[in-house]
mmCIF file of C-alpha atoms in Angstrom:
data_model
loop_
_atom_site.group_PDB
_atom_site.id
_atom_site.type_symbol
_atom_site.label_atom_id
_atom_site.label_comp_id
_atom_site.label_asym_id
_atom_site.label_seq_id
_atom_site.Cartn_x
_atom_site.Cartn_y
_atom_site.Cartn_z
ATOM 1 C CA ILE O 1 -4.944 34.381 35.835
ATOM 2 C CA PRO O 2 -5.063 30.562 35.298
ATOM 3 C CA TRP O 3 -7.081 31.096 32.111
ATOM 4 C CA ASP O 4 -4.554 33.604 30.786
ATOM 5 C CA VAL O 5 -1.574 31.246 30.889
ATOM 6 C CA VAL O 6 -3.116 28.152 29.264
ATOM 7 C CA GLU O 7 -4.423 27.225 25.824
ATOM 8 C CA PRO O 8 -7.106 24.766 24.658
ATOM 9 C CA LEU O 9 -5.514 21.317 24.426
ATOM 10 C CA TYR O 10 -7.857 19.604 21.986
ATOM 11 C CA PRO O 11 -10.765 20.510 19.711
ATOM 12 C CA THR O 12 -14.102 18.831 20.227
ATOM 13 C CA GLU O 13 -16.726 17.547 17.841
ATOM 14 C CA HIS O 14 -19.399 17.818 20.516
ATOM 15 C CA THR O 15 -21.625 20.580 21.845
ATOM 16 C CA TYR O 16 -21.782 20.576 25.630
ATOM 17 C CA LYS O 17 -24.793 22.115 27.349
ATOM 18 C CA MET O 18 -24.282 23.777 30.713
ATOM 19 C CA GLY O 19 -27.128 23.947 33.194
ATOM 20 C CA ARG O 20 -28.660 22.912 36.488
ATOM 21 C CA GLY O 21 -29.254 19.566 38.094
ATOM 22 C CA THR O 22 -30.786 17.751 41.039
ATOM 23 C CA TRP O 23 -29.099 15.046 43.106
ATOM 24 C CA SER O 24 -30.614 12.908 45.813
ATOM 25 C CA TRP O 25 -27.472 11.928 47.681
ATOM 26 C CA ILE O 26 -26.921 15.268 49.417
ATOM 27 C CA LEU O 27 -30.115 14.968 51.502
ATOM 28 C CA TRP O 28 -31.387 11.429 50.954
ATOM 29 C CA GLN O 29 -27.941 9.805 51.072
ATOM 30 C CA ASP O 30 -26.962 6.282 49.936
ATOM 31 C CA GLY O 31 -30.406 4.794 50.559
ATOM 32 C CA SER O 32 -31.856 6.921 47.768
ATOM 33 C CA ILE O 33 -29.728 5.376 45.035
ATOM 34 C CA ASN O 34 -32.522 3.203 43.677
ATOM 35 C CA PHE O 35 -34.745 3.338 40.616
ATOM 36 C CA ASP O 36 -37.857 4.772 42.282
ATOM 37 C CA ASP O 37 -36.151 7.503 44.309
ATOM 38 C CA GLN O 38 -34.111 8.590 41.316
ATOM 39 C CA LYS O 39 -37.319 8.928 39.296
ATOM 40 C CA LYS O 40 -38.517 11.355 41.976
ATOM 41 C CA TYR O 41 -35.422 13.462 41.396
ATOM 42 C CA VAL O 42 -35.942 13.330 37.634
ATOM 43 C CA ASN O 43 -39.467 14.586 38.238
ATOM 44 C CA LEU O 44 -38.070 17.333 40.478
ATOM 45 C CA ALA O 45 -35.623 18.382 37.765
ATOM 46 C CA ALA O 46 -38.440 18.443 35.214
ATOM 47 C CA ALA O 47 -40.669 20.512 37.503
ATOM 48 C CA MET O 48 -37.858 23.030 38.020
ATOM 49 C CA GLY O 49 -36.959 23.147 34.324
ATOM 50 C CA TYR O 50 -33.503 21.742 35.059
ATOM 51 C CA GLU O 51 -31.364 19.984 32.509
ATOM 52 C CA TYR O 52 -29.778 17.197 34.580
ATOM 53 C CA VAL O 53 -30.047 14.652 37.351
ATOM 54 C CA LEU O 54 -26.918 13.280 39.028
ATOM 55 C CA ILE O 55 -26.990 9.701 40.330
ATOM 56 C CA ASP O 56 -24.310 9.206 42.951
ATOM 57 C CA ASN O 57 -22.386 6.189 44.271
ATOM 58 C CA TRP O 58 -23.726 2.611 44.276
ATOM 59 C CA TRP O 59 -25.928 3.034 41.197
ATOM 60 C CA ASP O 60 -24.172 0.047 39.626
ATOM 61 C CA THR O 61 -25.460 -2.314 42.330
ATOM 62 C CA ASN O 62 -28.629 -0.584 43.567
ATOM 63 C CA ILE O 63 -30.079 0.232 40.153
ATOM 64 C CA GLY O 64 -27.908 -1.994 38.001
ATOM 65 C CA ARG O 65 -26.268 -1.571 34.655
ATOM 66 C CA GLU O 66 -29.027 -3.572 32.973
ATOM 67 C CA ARG O 67 -31.764 -1.169 34.163
ATOM 68 C CA MET O 68 -29.806 2.019 33.589
ATOM 69 C CA LYS O 69 -30.918 2.306 29.970
ATOM 70 C CA ASP O 70 -34.552 2.098 31.118
ATOM 71 C CA PHE O 71 -33.896 4.815 33.674
ATOM 72 C CA ILE O 72 -32.250 7.085 31.116
ATOM 73 C CA ASP O 73 -35.160 6.565 28.742
ATOM 74 C CA TYR O 74 -37.493 7.690 31.541
ATOM 75 C CA ALA O 75 -35.346 10.758 32.232
ATOM 76 C CA HIS O 76 -35.295 11.636 28.540
ATOM 77 C CA SER O 77 -39.091 11.393 28.452
ATOM 78 C CA LYS O 78 -39.031 14.263 30.967
ATOM 79 C CA ASN O 79 -36.397 16.228 28.978
ATOM 80 C CA VAL O 80 -33.782 15.534 31.665
ATOM 81 C CA ASP O 81 -30.283 14.191 30.982
ATOM 82 C CA VAL O 82 -28.177 12.040 33.304
ATOM 83 C CA PHE O 83 -24.788 12.238 35.031
ATOM 84 C CA LEU O 84 -23.385 9.104 36.702
ATOM 85 C CA TRP O 85 -20.885 8.862 39.568
ATOM 86 C CA TYR O 86 -17.622 6.863 39.437
ATOM 87 C CA SER O 87 -14.724 6.288 41.790
ATOM 88 C CA SER O 88 -11.370 7.210 40.266
ATOM 89 C CA SER O 89 -10.244 3.941 41.954
ATOM 90 C CA GLY O 90 -7.243 1.813 41.088
ATOM 91 C CA TYR O 91 -4.904 -0.436 43.071
ATOM 92 C CA TRP O 92 -3.807 2.564 45.154
ATOM 93 C CA ASN O 93 -7.355 3.501 46.196
ATOM 94 C CA ASP O 94 -9.241 1.551 48.874
ATOM 95 C CA ILE O 95 -12.550 3.422 48.470
ATOM 96 C CA VAL O 96 -15.368 0.856 48.445
ATOM 97 C CA GLN O 97 -18.184 2.947 46.944
ATOM 98 C CA GLY O 98 -18.948 1.710 43.460
ATOM 99 C CA PRO O 99 -18.595 1.658 40.571
ATOM 100 C CA THR O 100 -14.861 1.099 41.042
ATOM 101 C CA ASN O 101 -11.987 0.102 38.759
ATOM 102 C CA TYR O 102 -13.372 1.693 35.602
ATOM 103 C CA MET O 103 -11.468 4.977 35.416
ATOM 104 C CA ASP O 104 -7.816 4.081 36.074
ATOM 105 C CA ASN O 105 -7.294 1.462 33.359
ATOM 106 C CA PRO O 106 -7.294 3.026 29.864
ATOM 107 C CA ILE O 107 -8.705 -0.032 28.085
ATOM 108 C CA ILE O 108 -11.529 -0.529 30.588
ATOM 109 C CA ARG O 109 -12.173 3.222 30.736
ATOM 110 C CA LYS O 110 -12.571 3.590 26.965
ATOM 111 C CA LYS O 111 -14.959 0.627 26.837
ATOM 112 C CA GLU O 112 -17.013 2.007 29.735
ATOM 113 C CA MET O 113 -17.258 5.464 28.227
ATOM 114 C CA LYS O 114 -18.426 4.039 24.917
ATOM 115 C CA TRP O 115 -21.166 2.179 26.809
ATOM 116 C CA LEU O 116 -22.159 5.391 28.593
ATOM 117 C CA HIS O 117 -22.392 7.223 25.280
ATOM 118 C CA ASN O 118 -24.468 4.449 23.735
ATOM 119 C CA ILE O 119 -27.081 4.458 26.513
ATOM 120 C CA GLY O 120 -27.410 8.251 26.460
ATOM 121 C CA VAL O 121 -25.452 9.406 29.523
ATOM 122 C CA LYS O 122 -24.277 13.024 29.175
ATOM 123 C CA GLY O 123 -21.637 13.235 31.879
ATOM 124 C CA ILE O 124 -19.746 11.628 34.743
ATOM 125 C CA LYS O 125 -18.753 12.719 38.235
ATOM 126 C CA VAL O 126 -15.417 11.129 39.166
ATOM 127 C CA ASP O 127 -14.576 11.110 42.873
ATOM 128 C CA PHE O 128 -11.890 10.239 45.435
ATOM 129 C CA PHE O 129 -8.580 11.107 43.824
ATOM 130 C CA GLY O 130 -5.401 10.050 45.586
ATOM 131 C CA GLY O 131 -3.346 13.250 45.612
ATOM 132 C CA ASP O 132 -1.542 15.628 43.264
ATOM 133 C CA LYS O 133 1.297 13.413 42.086
ATOM 134 C CA GLN O 134 2.222 13.515 38.417
ATOM 135 C CA GLU O 135 0.574 10.164 37.725
ATOM 136 C CA THR O 136 -2.686 11.393 39.237
ATOM 137 C CA MET O 137 -2.540 14.597 37.199
ATOM 138 C CA ARG O 138 -2.112 12.479 34.068
ATOM 139 C CA LEU O 139 -5.182 10.489 35.129
ATOM 140 C CA TYR O 140 -7.306 13.654 35.250
ATOM 141 C CA GLU O 141 -6.258 14.509 31.699
ATOM 142 C CA ALA O 142 -6.773 10.959 30.410
ATOM 143 C CA ILE O 143 -10.294 10.846 31.852
ATOM 144 C CA LEU O 144 -11.152 14.184 30.244
ATOM 145 C CA SER O 145 -9.706 13.271 26.852
ATOM 146 C CA ASP O 146 -11.369 9.861 26.660
ATOM 147 C CA ALA O 147 -14.648 11.337 27.881
ATOM 148 C CA ASP O 148 -14.585 13.951 25.126
ATOM 149 C CA ASP O 149 -14.108 11.198 22.547
ATOM 150 C CA ASN O 150 -17.493 9.925 23.712
ATOM 151 C CA GLY O 151 -19.267 13.249 24.166
ATOM 152 C CA LEU O 152 -19.208 13.091 27.972
ATOM 153 C CA MET O 153 -18.814 16.026 30.332
ATOM 154 C CA VAL O 154 -16.735 15.541 33.493
ATOM 155 C CA ILE O 155 -17.085 16.832 37.056
ATOM 156 C CA PHE O 156 -14.340 15.992 39.566
ATOM 157 C CA HIS O 157 -14.943 15.563 43.317
ATOM 158 C CA GLY O 158 -12.547 14.724 46.103
ATOM 159 C CA CYS O 159 -9.987 16.330 43.843
ATOM 160 C CA THR O 160 -7.319 18.938 43.273
ATOM 161 C CA LEU O 161 -7.838 22.573 42.336
ATOM 162 C CA PRO O 162 -8.547 23.297 38.666
ATOM 163 C CA ARG O 163 -5.734 25.020 36.803
ATOM 164 C CA GLY O 164 -7.341 26.790 33.884
ATOM 165 C CA TRP O 165 -9.065 23.541 32.950
ATOM 166 C CA GLU O 166 -12.225 25.319 31.792
ATOM 167 C CA ARG O 167 -10.207 26.617 28.844
ATOM 168 C CA MET O 168 -7.931 23.608 28.372
ATOM 169 C CA TYR O 169 -10.614 20.899 28.209
ATOM 170 C CA PRO O 170 -13.938 21.645 26.453
ATOM 171 C CA ASN O 171 -15.823 18.919 28.354
ATOM 172 C CA TYR O 172 -14.564 19.850 31.824
ATOM 173 C CA VAL O 173 -17.495 21.243 33.828
ATOM 174 C CA GLY O 174 -16.398 21.493 37.431
ATOM 175 C CA SER O 175 -14.325 20.541 40.450
ATOM 176 C CA GLU O 176 -15.312 20.341 44.086
ATOM 177 C CA ALA O 177 -11.927 21.025 45.766
ATOM 178 C CA VAL O 178 -13.599 22.880 48.642
ATOM 179 C CA LEU O 179 -15.246 22.261 52.011
ATOM 180 C CA ALA O 180 -18.494 21.609 50.186
ATOM 181 C CA SER O 181 -22.169 21.006 50.948
ATOM 182 C CA GLU O 182 -21.805 17.414 52.154
ATOM 183 C CA ASN O 183 -20.063 18.647 55.303
ATOM 184 C CA LEU O 184 -23.246 20.486 56.279
ATOM 185 C CA ILE O 185 -24.953 17.098 56.366
ATOM 186 C CA PHE O 186 -22.243 15.366 58.359
ATOM 187 C CA GLN O 187 -21.828 17.730 61.336
ATOM 188 C CA GLN O 188 -23.782 20.568 62.936
ATOM 189 C CA HIS O 189 -20.493 22.429 63.368
ATOM 190 C CA PHE O 190 -20.314 23.023 59.625
ATOM 191 C CA CYS O 191 -23.872 24.402 59.580
ATOM 192 C CA ASP O 192 -22.911 26.734 62.413
ATOM 193 C CA GLU O 193 -19.959 27.956 60.326
ATOM 194 C CA GLU O 194 -21.704 27.905 56.936
ATOM 195 C CA ALA O 195 -22.081 31.666 56.592
ATOM 196 C CA PHE O 196 -18.456 32.334 57.547
ATOM 197 C CA ASN O 197 -17.114 29.764 55.081
ATOM 198 C CA ALA O 198 -19.438 30.955 52.323
ATOM 199 C CA CYS O 199 -17.989 34.454 52.731
ATOM 200 C CA LEU O 200 -14.521 33.054 52.074
ATOM 201 C CA HIS O 201 -15.158 31.124 48.845
ATOM 202 C CA PRO O 202 -15.699 34.115 46.507
ATOM 203 C CA PHE O 203 -12.406 35.613 47.706
ATOM 204 C CA ILE O 204 -10.278 32.457 47.735
ATOM 205 C CA ARG O 205 -11.358 29.145 46.206
ATOM 206 C CA ASN O 206 -13.759 30.348 43.513
ATOM 207 C CA THR O 207 -11.358 33.000 42.221
ATOM 208 C CA ILE O 208 -9.059 30.212 40.965
ATOM 209 C CA GLY O 209 -11.643 28.337 38.942
ATOM 210 C CA CYS O 210 -15.127 26.869 38.933
ATOM 211 C CA MET O 211 -16.381 25.328 42.191
ATOM 212 C CA GLU O 212 -18.914 22.491 42.226
ATOM 213 C CA PHE O 213 -20.332 23.112 45.704
ATOM 214 C CA GLY O 214 -23.615 21.185 45.447
ATOM 215 C CA GLY O 215 -25.544 23.516 47.722
ATOM 216 C CA THR O 216 -28.539 25.867 47.891
ATOM 217 C CA PHE O 217 -30.725 24.101 50.452
ATOM 218 C CA LEU O 218 -34.360 24.920 51.074
ATOM 219 C CA ASN O 219 -34.819 22.229 53.727
ATOM 220 C CA LYS O 220 -34.500 23.667 57.230
ATOM 221 C CA ARG O 221 -33.341 20.287 58.535
ATOM 222 C CA LEU O 222 -30.770 18.545 56.403
ATOM 223 C CA ASN O 223 -32.174 15.055 56.064
ATOM 224 C CA ARG O 224 -34.641 13.199 53.881
ATOM 225 C CA ASN O 225 -37.800 14.080 55.796
ATOM 226 C CA ASN O 226 -36.812 17.642 56.704
ATOM 227 C CA ASP O 227 -37.259 16.679 60.365
ATOM 228 C CA GLY O 228 -33.833 15.704 61.727
ATOM 229 C CA GLY O 229 -30.123 15.909 61.197
ATOM 230 C CA SER O 230 -28.225 19.179 60.971
ATOM 231 C CA ILE O 231 -30.110 22.438 61.458
ATOM 232 C CA ARG O 232 -29.529 25.087 58.803
ATOM 233 C CA LYS O 233 -28.708 28.458 60.385
ATOM 234 C CA THR O 234 -28.701 30.590 57.243
ATOM 235 C CA THR O 235 -31.820 32.125 55.717
ATOM 236 C CA ASP O 236 -33.528 31.049 52.527
ATOM 237 C CA VAL O 237 -32.384 34.213 50.742
ATOM 238 C CA PHE O 238 -28.809 33.497 51.835
ATOM 239 C CA GLN O 239 -29.178 30.128 50.109
ATOM 240 C CA LEU O 240 -30.561 31.709 46.940
ATOM 241 C CA ALA O 241 -27.674 34.158 46.857
ATOM 242 C CA THR O 242 -25.107 31.345 46.922
ATOM 243 C CA ALA O 243 -26.583 30.052 43.652
ATOM 244 C CA VAL O 244 -25.169 33.234 42.101
ATOM 245 C CA LEU O 245 -22.093 33.740 44.272
ATOM 246 C CA PHE O 246 -20.730 30.204 43.771
ATOM 247 C CA GLN O 247 -19.763 29.800 40.118
ATOM 248 C CA ASN O 248 -19.797 26.480 38.287
ATOM 249 C CA PRO O 249 -21.127 25.884 34.760
ATOM 250 C CA ILE O 250 -23.180 22.897 35.916
ATOM 251 C CA GLN O 251 -24.769 23.402 39.327
ATOM 252 C CA ASN O 252 -26.270 20.426 41.138
ATOM 253 C CA PHE O 253 -28.497 22.135 43.670
ATOM 254 C CA ALA O 254 -29.452 20.621 47.040
ATOM 255 C CA LEU O 255 -33.183 20.828 46.458
ATOM 256 C CA ALA O 256 -35.505 17.963 47.370
ATOM 257 C CA PRO O 257 -38.902 16.826 46.031
ATOM 258 C CA ASN O 258 -40.663 18.037 49.180
ATOM 259 C CA ASN O 259 -39.503 21.583 48.409
ATOM 260 C CA LEU O 260 -42.043 21.740 45.586
ATOM 261 C CA THR O 261 -44.774 21.914 48.242
ATOM 262 C CA ASP O 262 -43.085 23.110 51.445
ATOM 263 C CA ALA O 263 -40.631 25.788 50.233
ATOM 264 C CA PRO O 264 -41.706 29.415 49.733
ATOM 265 C CA GLN O 265 -42.906 29.983 46.182
ATOM 266 C CA VAL O 266 -40.645 33.010 45.830
ATOM 267 C CA CYS O 267 -37.639 30.726 46.350
ATOM 268 C CA LEU O 268 -38.832 28.183 43.816
ATOM 269 C CA ASP O 269 -39.512 30.891 41.252
ATOM 270 C CA PHE O 270 -35.980 32.244 41.609
ATOM 271 C CA MET O 271 -34.359 28.805 41.472
ATOM 272 C CA LYS O 272 -36.271 28.006 38.288
ATOM 273 C CA GLN O 273 -34.701 30.928 36.435
ATOM 274 C CA VAL O 274 -31.193 31.297 37.896
ATOM 275 C CA PRO O 275 -28.483 30.704 35.251
ATOM 276 C CA THR O 276 -25.145 28.956 35.758
ATOM 277 C CA THR O 277 -22.990 30.688 33.135
ATOM 278 C CA TRP O 278 -21.920 34.311 33.198
ATOM 279 C CA ASN O 279 -20.696 36.833 30.646
ATOM 280 C CA GLU O 280 -19.291 39.245 33.204
ATOM 281 C CA THR O 281 -18.509 39.328 36.929
ATOM 282 C CA ARG O 282 -17.811 42.379 39.085
ATOM 283 C CA PHE O 283 -16.755 42.554 42.722
ATOM 284 C CA ILE O 284 -18.948 45.098 44.495
ATOM 285 C CA ASP O 285 -18.098 44.955 48.207
ATOM 286 C CA GLY O 286 -17.048 42.626 50.962
ATOM 287 C CA TYR O 287 -14.553 41.412 53.516
ATOM 288 C CA PRO O 288 -13.432 37.764 53.746
ATOM 289 C CA GLY O 289 -15.416 35.854 56.347
ATOM 290 C CA LYS O 290 -17.782 38.768 57.039
ATOM 291 C CA TYR O 291 -19.807 39.621 53.935
ATOM 292 C CA VAL O 292 -19.561 39.653 50.163
ATOM 293 C CA VAL O 293 -21.466 41.225 47.264
ATOM 294 C CA LEU O 294 -20.872 40.237 43.634
ATOM 295 C CA ALA O 295 -22.616 41.252 40.413
ATOM 296 C CA ARG O 296 -22.823 38.737 37.580
ATOM 297 C CA ARG O 297 -24.262 39.304 34.117
ATOM 298 C CA HIS O 298 -25.956 36.585 32.056
ATOM 299 C CA ALA O 299 -26.696 37.920 28.544
ATOM 300 C CA ASP O 300 -28.327 41.298 29.270
ATOM 301 C CA LYS O 301 -29.562 40.494 32.791
ATOM 302 C CA TRP O 302 -27.644 41.355 35.970
ATOM 303 C CA TYR O 303 -27.796 39.262 39.141
ATOM 304 C CA ILE O 304 -26.384 41.100 42.169
ATOM 305 C CA ALA O 305 -26.015 38.795 45.175
ATOM 306 C CA GLY O 306 -24.843 39.326 48.719
ATOM 307 C CA ILE O 307 -24.541 37.352 51.959
ATOM 308 C CA ASN O 308 -23.785 38.394 55.530
ATOM 309 C CA ALA O 309 -21.878 36.040 57.856
ATOM 310 C CA GLN O 310 -22.104 38.307 60.875
ATOM 311 C CA LYS O 311 -24.435 37.887 63.857
ATOM 312 C CA GLU O 312 -25.995 41.326 63.370
ATOM 313 C CA PRO O 313 -27.813 42.925 60.428
ATOM 314 C CA LEU O 314 -25.566 44.765 57.990
ATOM 315 C CA LYS O 315 -26.519 47.985 56.195
ATOM 316 C CA LEU O 316 -24.656 48.813 52.995
ATOM 317 C CA LYS O 317 -24.683 51.561 50.392
ATOM 318 C CA LEU O 318 -23.632 49.807 47.219
ATOM 319 C CA ASN O 319 -22.119 51.438 44.173
ATOM 320 C CA LEU O 320 -23.737 49.601 41.256
ATOM 321 C CA PRO O 321 -22.596 51.067 37.928
ATOM 322 C CA MET O 322 -24.936 48.744 36.046
ATOM 323 C CA CYS O 323 -27.958 50.430 37.679
ATOM 324 C CA THR O 324 -29.467 53.818 36.880
ATOM 325 C CA LYS O 325 -32.237 55.962 38.312
ATOM 326 C CA GLY O 326 -35.645 54.730 37.228
ATOM 327 C CA ASP O 327 -34.582 51.117 36.644
ATOM 328 C CA LYS O 328 -37.131 48.568 37.797
ATOM 329 C CA VAL O 329 -35.422 45.685 39.577
ATOM 330 C CA MET O 330 -36.557 42.632 41.518
ATOM 331 C CA LEU O 331 -35.294 42.715 45.107
ATOM 332 C CA TYR O 332 -35.110 39.537 47.194
ATOM 333 C CA GLN O 333 -34.559 40.065 50.929
ATOM 334 C CA ASP O 334 -35.210 38.504 54.321
ATOM 335 C CA ASP O 335 -37.918 40.238 56.314
ATOM 336 C CA LYS O 336 -37.514 40.879 60.040
ATOM 337 C CA LYS O 337 -38.814 37.366 60.767
ATOM 338 C CA LEU O 338 -36.196 36.016 58.313
ATOM 339 C CA ASN O 339 -38.800 34.912 55.806
ATOM 340 C CA PRO O 340 -38.006 35.459 52.115
ATOM 341 C CA HIS O 341 -39.661 38.388 50.405
ATOM 342 C CA ALA O 342 -39.491 39.632 46.816
ATOM 343 C CA GLU O 343 -40.778 42.860 45.343
ATOM 344 C CA GLU O 344 -40.217 44.990 42.283
ATOM 345 C CA ILE O 345 -38.735 48.351 43.179
ATOM 346 C CA THR O 346 -37.783 51.439 41.196
ATOM 347 C CA LEU O 347 -34.272 52.728 41.817
ATOM 348 C CA LYS O 348 -34.155 56.296 43.078
ATOM 349 C CA LYS O 349 -30.503 57.118 42.379
ATOM 350 C CA ASN O 350 -27.917 56.470 39.715
ATOM 351 C CA ASP O 351 -25.357 53.813 40.613
ATOM 352 C CA GLU O 352 -26.325 53.587 44.299
ATOM 353 C CA VAL O 353 -28.574 51.198 46.223
ATOM 354 C CA SER O 354 -29.037 50.886 49.995
ATOM 355 C CA ILE O 355 -29.381 47.318 51.242
ATOM 356 C CA THR O 356 -29.890 45.686 54.645
ATOM 357 C CA MET O 357 -28.825 42.069 55.062
ATOM 358 C CA GLN O 358 -30.069 40.200 58.102
ATOM 359 C CA ALA O 359 -27.685 38.205 60.295
ATOM 360 C CA GLU O 360 -26.643 35.094 58.327
ATOM 361 C CA GLY O 361 -28.944 36.363 55.611
ATOM 362 C CA GLY O 362 -28.598 37.732 52.131
ATOM 363 C CA PHE O 363 -30.132 39.652 49.262
ATOM 364 C CA LEU O 364 -30.487 39.547 45.485
ATOM 365 C CA LEU O 365 -31.151 42.254 42.933
ATOM 366 C CA VAL O 366 -32.146 41.117 39.458
ATOM 367 C CA LYS O 367 -32.100 43.722 36.699
#
């Protein structure tokens, strides 16, 4: 509905490329915002075939503006582009994470965005907005408009809900506006409730507009060394399914460099090929907070994803009009030991597939 009641607000001279990214902050936190660790995440993006790396708060002091051009040159040598984090800041905002005081002043903002364009940055993530007052809503629009003048895409975090912005602003590529992945890092309680919350988002938050969740973890323990911090309760296939269920045109996934050697190869193979833009979406089955199954089409390929928030396995007979008898599809499921498993199967019936999802598990069908 939001898309149906708005119109594009300005044309653009730029071509914006959607895609996937890596970001260190979600698992490695503030201490990772340095030149060497960010190179590791560029290398991870390159190994996964991803388009972007996102450098979060404190890059201005821990890497430095003078070295940022060198870093971007390194990323470009790996065919990876860069997003940089900013605070929305201003006199009304006491957030200390930097860079601050660049986005609220139009003169400073325009100068900063020109610098970003000149050094090869492709987008910005602007965080910590101070509410939904009219002045703040004007700030969102001013940031987007000035960014487009400089060929920059914009992701908002700590922000309001989008309101048809995907159609209104050609360089807008996502809003958080949800109880997102960072909460899984902060408290075990949110890991315990992850499956329940994930089975709400496709019914509520993500129906309004794109949702920059920043998830899909393959670490079992949500810290840098995969040996402490919060314990993930959901299965690997559950995590893969959220990469399809949660829609945002640029997805910064919560993968880490260690996953290249310690994660199941079947998971890496799927995450290398999952798209972030969709030509068609169909609701298949579900109940808020219990389970959900969606089908999304990218070009001529269908991705059918489901997750189960319940404490017992769930058996479903799914009506899938995009599937016919004899189709060969790739099925991703959790085995009885909750390990990920993928196999090519041949469908035996028109339109109907029987699926079992493990407790706090999921499945994927790719056709």
